[in-house]
Amino acid sequence: GAGVSQSPSNKVTEKGKDVELRCDPISGHTALYWYRQSLGQGLEFLIYFQGNSAPDKSGLPSDRFSAERTGGSVSTLTIQRTQQEDSAVYLCASSPTGHEQYFGPGTRLTVT
Amino acid sequence: SQQGEEDPQALSIQEGENATMNCSYKTSINNLQWYRQNSGRGLVHLILIRSNEREKHSGRLRVTLDTSKKSSSLLITASRAADTASYFCAPLLTGNQFYFGTGTSLTVIP
């Protein structure tokens, strides 16, 4: 079946604008994760959903970042008033509970 | 930090040699997973080892887990140029929380 998809694949935005990043997980996967990866760095955990609820939001870097998940499926990560330091690849992954994660291809965000 | 911490940060070997990467973590885990990343995009799952297992094999991969030392190792035998990538460990904590480290960058020289 289809894997995890993310859109857009690339996004260039001006500083101060809001952006929405979308993740379509694998059907039936209850867990969904968002990560951020800056150039040459490891993965920075942002938020984790179990179903529609987010038991762990501890990784969100500031109140400009928010995420939601509806219907236990699609998730949207919103960054308000983007800053240059928000430039990174944003990765989404889904998994059946407690099992390996399946990653999407990522969204490369560039804030100019 | 609850992250997995990989060591070394970078490793360069000749094709045909074995590559060993280590991972340490700080809390109790349900399982530990290793992932591979090419060209800075999505990660691919390699192998999962449960907390009650000590060693696991998959093809040229061998993973060990020592829960008393809170450490794991990934061995790639008979390396190939195509193994060049970044490798990450991800301890799965209770509550389905994964924490990835900064990874080991492996370069296999043909």
Tab-separated table of C-alpha atoms in Angstrom:
chain	number	residue	atom	x	y	z
A	1	GLY	CA	0.000	0.000	0.000
A	2	ALA	CA	0.930	3.659	-0.037
A	3	GLY	CA	3.556	4.914	2.349
A	4	VAL	CA	3.618	8.097	4.383
A	5	SER	CA	3.249	11.149	2.214
A	6	GLN	CA	4.039	14.754	3.007
A	7	SER	CA	3.215	17.958	1.237
A	8	PRO	CA	4.561	20.177	0.011
A	9	SER	CA	7.930	18.598	-0.691
A	10	ASN	CA	9.550	22.014	-0.723
A	11	LYS	CA	8.340	25.317	0.672
A	12	VAL	CA	10.018	28.691	0.426
A	13	THR	CA	8.425	31.419	2.486
A	14	GLU	CA	9.217	34.898	3.642
A	15	LYS	CA	10.080	35.607	7.238
A	16	GLY	CA	6.943	36.387	9.220
A	17	LYS	CA	4.558	34.359	7.105
A	18	ASP	CA	2.635	31.321	8.367
A	19	VAL	CA	3.115	27.871	6.841
A	20	GLU	CA	1.194	24.618	7.023
A	21	LEU	CA	2.853	21.280	6.487
A	22	ARG	CA	0.764	18.205	5.870
A	23	CYS	CA	1.333	14.552	6.658
A	24	ASP	CA	-0.749	11.637	5.409
A	25	PRO	CA	0.167	8.575	7.457
A	26	ILE	CA	-0.207	4.955	6.487
A	27	SER	CA	-3.812	3.881	6.893
A	28	GLY	CA	-4.443	2.247	10.248
A	29	HIS	CA	-1.327	3.566	11.955
A	30	THR	CA	-2.365	4.954	15.303
A	31	ALA	CA	0.842	6.773	16.156
A	32	LEU	CA	2.134	9.792	14.254
A	33	TYR	CA	5.334	11.727	14.882
A	34	TRP	CA	6.769	15.018	13.686
A	35	TYR	CA	10.501	15.683	13.660
A	36	ARG	CA	12.708	18.512	12.478
A	37	GLN	CA	16.149	18.035	11.021
A	38	SER	CA	18.505	20.895	10.369
A	39	LEU	CA	21.293	20.503	7.832
A	40	GLY	CA	23.732	17.814	8.933
A	41	GLN	CA	22.028	17.357	12.268
A	42	GLY	CA	20.063	14.617	13.959
A	43	LEU	CA	16.322	14.418	14.310
A	44	GLU	CA	14.695	16.795	16.741
A	45	PHE	CA	11.468	15.400	18.151
A	46	LEU	CA	8.581	17.869	17.902
A	47	ILE	CA	5.314	16.148	18.764
A	48	TYR	CA	3.699	12.732	18.960
A	49	PHE	CA	0.070	11.804	18.366
A	50	GLN	CA	-1.686	8.689	19.565
A	51	GLY	CA	-4.925	8.760	17.635
A	52	ASN	CA	-6.055	12.390	17.666
A	53	SER	CA	-4.530	13.285	20.998
A	54	ALA	CA	-0.998	14.491	21.586
A	55	PRO	CA	0.412	12.963	24.783
A	56	ASP	CA	3.760	14.580	24.180
A	57	LYS	CA	4.136	18.119	22.872
A	58	SER	CA	7.370	18.691	24.710
A	59	GLY	CA	9.446	19.063	21.589
A	60	LEU	CA	7.621	22.005	20.064
A	61	PRO	CA	10.274	24.758	20.089
A	62	SER	CA	7.951	27.686	20.727
A	63	ASP	CA	4.310	28.719	20.828
A	64	ARG	CA	4.609	29.595	17.134
A	65	PHE	CA	4.469	25.854	16.457
A	66	SER	CA	1.257	23.865	16.677
A	67	ALA	CA	-0.033	20.606	15.276
A	68	GLU	CA	-3.292	18.819	14.984
A	69	ARG	CA	-4.510	15.473	13.812
A	70	THR	CA	-8.037	14.796	12.712
A	71	GLY	CA	-9.907	11.535	12.266
A	72	GLY	CA	-6.880	9.642	13.493
A	73	SER	CA	-5.327	10.226	10.109
A	74	VAL	CA	-4.017	13.398	8.482
A	75	SER	CA	-1.884	15.734	10.547
A	76	THR	CA	-0.984	19.357	9.969
A	77	LEU	CA	2.007	21.136	11.481
A	78	THR	CA	1.580	24.903	11.510
A	79	ILE	CA	4.369	27.388	12.017
A	80	GLN	CA	3.254	30.950	12.593
A	81	ARG	CA	5.368	34.041	11.955
A	82	THR	CA	8.198	31.966	10.514
A	83	GLN	CA	11.778	32.822	11.380
A	84	GLN	CA	14.960	31.978	9.501
A	85	GLU	CA	15.937	29.474	12.191
A	86	ASP	CA	12.806	27.490	11.305
A	87	SER	CA	14.468	26.481	8.032
A	88	ALA	CA	14.905	22.717	8.113
A	89	VAL	CA	13.510	19.466	6.789
A	90	TYR	CA	10.325	18.516	8.616
A	91	LEU	CA	9.808	14.765	8.760
A	92	CYS	CA	6.647	12.901	9.609
A	93	ALA	CA	6.469	9.247	10.575
A	94	SER	CA	3.663	6.890	11.469
A	95	SER	CA	3.609	3.514	13.140
A	96	PRO	CA	1.396	0.891	14.604
A	97	THR	CA	1.708	1.344	18.340
A	98	GLY	CA	5.085	0.304	19.646
A	99	HIS	CA	6.506	-0.756	16.325
A	100	GLU	CA	8.893	0.645	13.773
A	101	GLN	CA	8.229	4.021	12.276
A	102	TYR	CA	7.630	4.606	8.619
A	103	PHE	CA	8.921	7.944	7.477
A	104	GLY	CA	7.675	10.257	4.802
A	105	PRO	CA	10.053	11.994	2.396
A	106	GLY	CA	9.938	15.229	4.366
A	107	THR	CA	9.157	18.845	3.615
A	108	ARG	CA	12.136	21.111	3.078
A	109	LEU	CA	11.247	24.528	4.501
A	110	THR	CA	13.300	27.566	3.610
A	111	VAL	CA	12.541	30.863	5.298
A	112	THR	CA	14.054	33.828	3.498
B	1	SER	CA	18.446	14.097	27.517
B	2	GLN	CA	16.468	10.966	26.761
B	3	GLN	CA	17.943	10.684	23.296
B	4	GLY	CA	19.887	7.837	21.929
B	5	GLU	CA	23.460	9.000	21.565
B	6	GLU	CA	25.454	7.448	18.739
B	7	ASP	CA	29.181	6.997	18.717
B	8	PRO	CA	31.285	7.691	16.711
B	9	GLN	CA	29.811	10.733	15.005
B	10	ALA	CA	31.605	9.854	11.796
B	11	LEU	CA	33.218	6.677	10.521
B	12	SER	CA	35.158	6.057	7.328
B	13	ILE	CA	36.127	2.545	6.246
B	14	GLN	CA	37.221	0.626	3.177
B	15	GLU	CA	34.755	-1.492	1.275
B	16	GLY	CA	34.706	-5.024	2.659
B	17	GLU	CA	35.562	-3.984	6.199
B	18	ASN	CA	33.121	-4.170	9.092
B	19	ALA	CA	31.544	-1.060	10.582
B	20	THR	CA	30.509	-0.818	14.220
B	21	MET	CA	28.364	1.953	15.632
B	22	ASN	CA	27.349	2.333	19.259
B	23	CYS	CA	24.345	3.852	20.946
B	24	SER	CA	23.745	4.788	24.562
B	25	TYR	CA	20.530	5.860	26.233
B	26	LYS	CA	19.414	6.876	29.693
B	27	THR	CA	16.031	5.425	30.600
B	28	SER	CA	14.182	2.134	30.506
B	29	ILE	CA	13.067	1.087	27.074
B	30	ASN	CA	10.506	-1.173	25.436
B	31	ASN	CA	12.681	-1.742	22.429
B	32	LEU	CA	15.455	-0.078	20.476
B	33	GLN	CA	15.488	0.494	16.752
B	34	TRP	CA	18.121	1.395	14.223
B	35	TYR	CA	17.408	3.515	11.178
B	36	ARG	CA	19.331	4.577	8.107
B	37	GLN	CA	19.092	7.886	6.284
B	38	ASN	CA	20.316	8.736	2.830
B	39	SER	CA	20.627	12.283	1.526
B	40	GLY	CA	18.881	14.028	4.403
B	41	ARG	CA	15.366	12.844	3.711
B	42	GLY	CA	13.200	10.109	5.167
B	43	LEU	CA	14.626	7.424	7.387
B	44	VAL	CA	14.345	3.719	6.712
B	45	HIS	CA	13.886	1.220	9.493
B	46	LEU	CA	16.650	-1.391	9.665
B	47	ILE	CA	16.102	-3.550	12.699
B	48	LEU	CA	14.274	-3.664	16.018
B	49	ILE	CA	15.550	-5.373	19.140
B	50	ARG	CA	13.282	-5.877	22.126
B	51	SER	CA	14.339	-5.158	25.671
B	52	ASN	CA	14.406	-8.875	26.525
B	53	GLU	CA	16.656	-9.722	23.561
B	54	ARG	CA	20.429	-9.509	23.586
B	55	GLU	CA	21.313	-9.994	19.942
B	56	LYS	CA	19.561	-9.928	16.611
B	57	HIS	CA	20.636	-10.499	13.036
B	58	SER	CA	19.262	-9.353	9.726
B	59	GLY	CA	21.351	-10.086	6.655
B	60	ARG	CA	24.674	-8.276	7.098
B	61	LEU	CA	23.395	-6.444	10.166
B	62	ARG	CA	23.977	-7.552	13.728
B	63	VAL	CA	22.536	-5.629	16.656
B	64	THR	CA	23.313	-6.177	20.320
B	65	LEU	CA	21.559	-4.748	23.333
B	66	ASP	CA	22.850	-4.503	26.887
B	67	THR	CA	20.089	-3.109	29.063
B	68	SER	CA	22.299	-3.125	32.155
B	69	LYS	CA	24.670	-0.720	30.426
B	70	LYS	CA	21.884	1.001	28.495
B	71	SER	CA	23.778	0.542	25.274
B	72	SER	CA	23.398	-1.027	21.857
B	73	SER	CA	25.676	-1.624	18.915
B	74	LEU	CA	25.078	-2.011	15.200
B	75	LEU	CA	27.563	-4.032	13.194
B	76	ILE	CA	27.529	-3.982	9.408
B	77	THR	CA	29.668	-6.772	8.021
B	78	ALA	CA	31.410	-6.801	4.644
B	79	SER	CA	30.494	-3.189	3.998
B	80	ARG	CA	29.645	-1.891	0.563
B	81	ALA	CA	29.817	1.585	-0.934
B	82	ALA	CA	26.018	1.579	-0.946
B	83	ASP	CA	26.064	1.388	2.863
B	84	THR	CA	27.264	4.987	2.946
B	85	ALA	CA	24.587	6.817	4.936
B	86	SER	CA	23.769	8.165	8.366
B	87	TYR	CA	22.656	5.662	10.979
B	88	PHE	CA	20.459	6.519	13.934
B	89	CYS	CA	19.386	4.589	16.982
B	90	ALA	CA	15.978	5.234	18.483
B	91	PRO	CA	15.149	3.937	21.937
B	92	LEU	CA	11.411	3.401	22.312
B	93	LEU	CA	10.450	4.601	25.742
B	94	THR	CA	7.227	3.814	27.527
B	95	GLY	CA	4.330	5.699	25.988
B	96	ASN	CA	5.569	5.161	22.420
B	97	GLN	CA	8.013	8.023	22.549
B	98	PHE	CA	11.030	7.744	20.278
B	99	TYR	CA	14.107	9.858	20.726
B	100	PHE	CA	16.672	9.874	17.958
B	101	GLY	CA	20.281	10.826	18.432
B	102	THR	CA	22.470	12.855	16.115
B	103	GLY	CA	23.531	9.779	14.196
B	104	THR	CA	26.720	8.225	12.899
B	105	SER	CA	27.784	9.255	9.430
B	106	LEU	CA	29.288	6.219	7.709
B	107	THR	CA	31.392	6.513	4.577
B	108	VAL	CA	32.415	3.330	2.795
B	109	ILE	CA	35.258	3.939	0.367
B	110	PRO	CA	35.181	1.746	-2.757
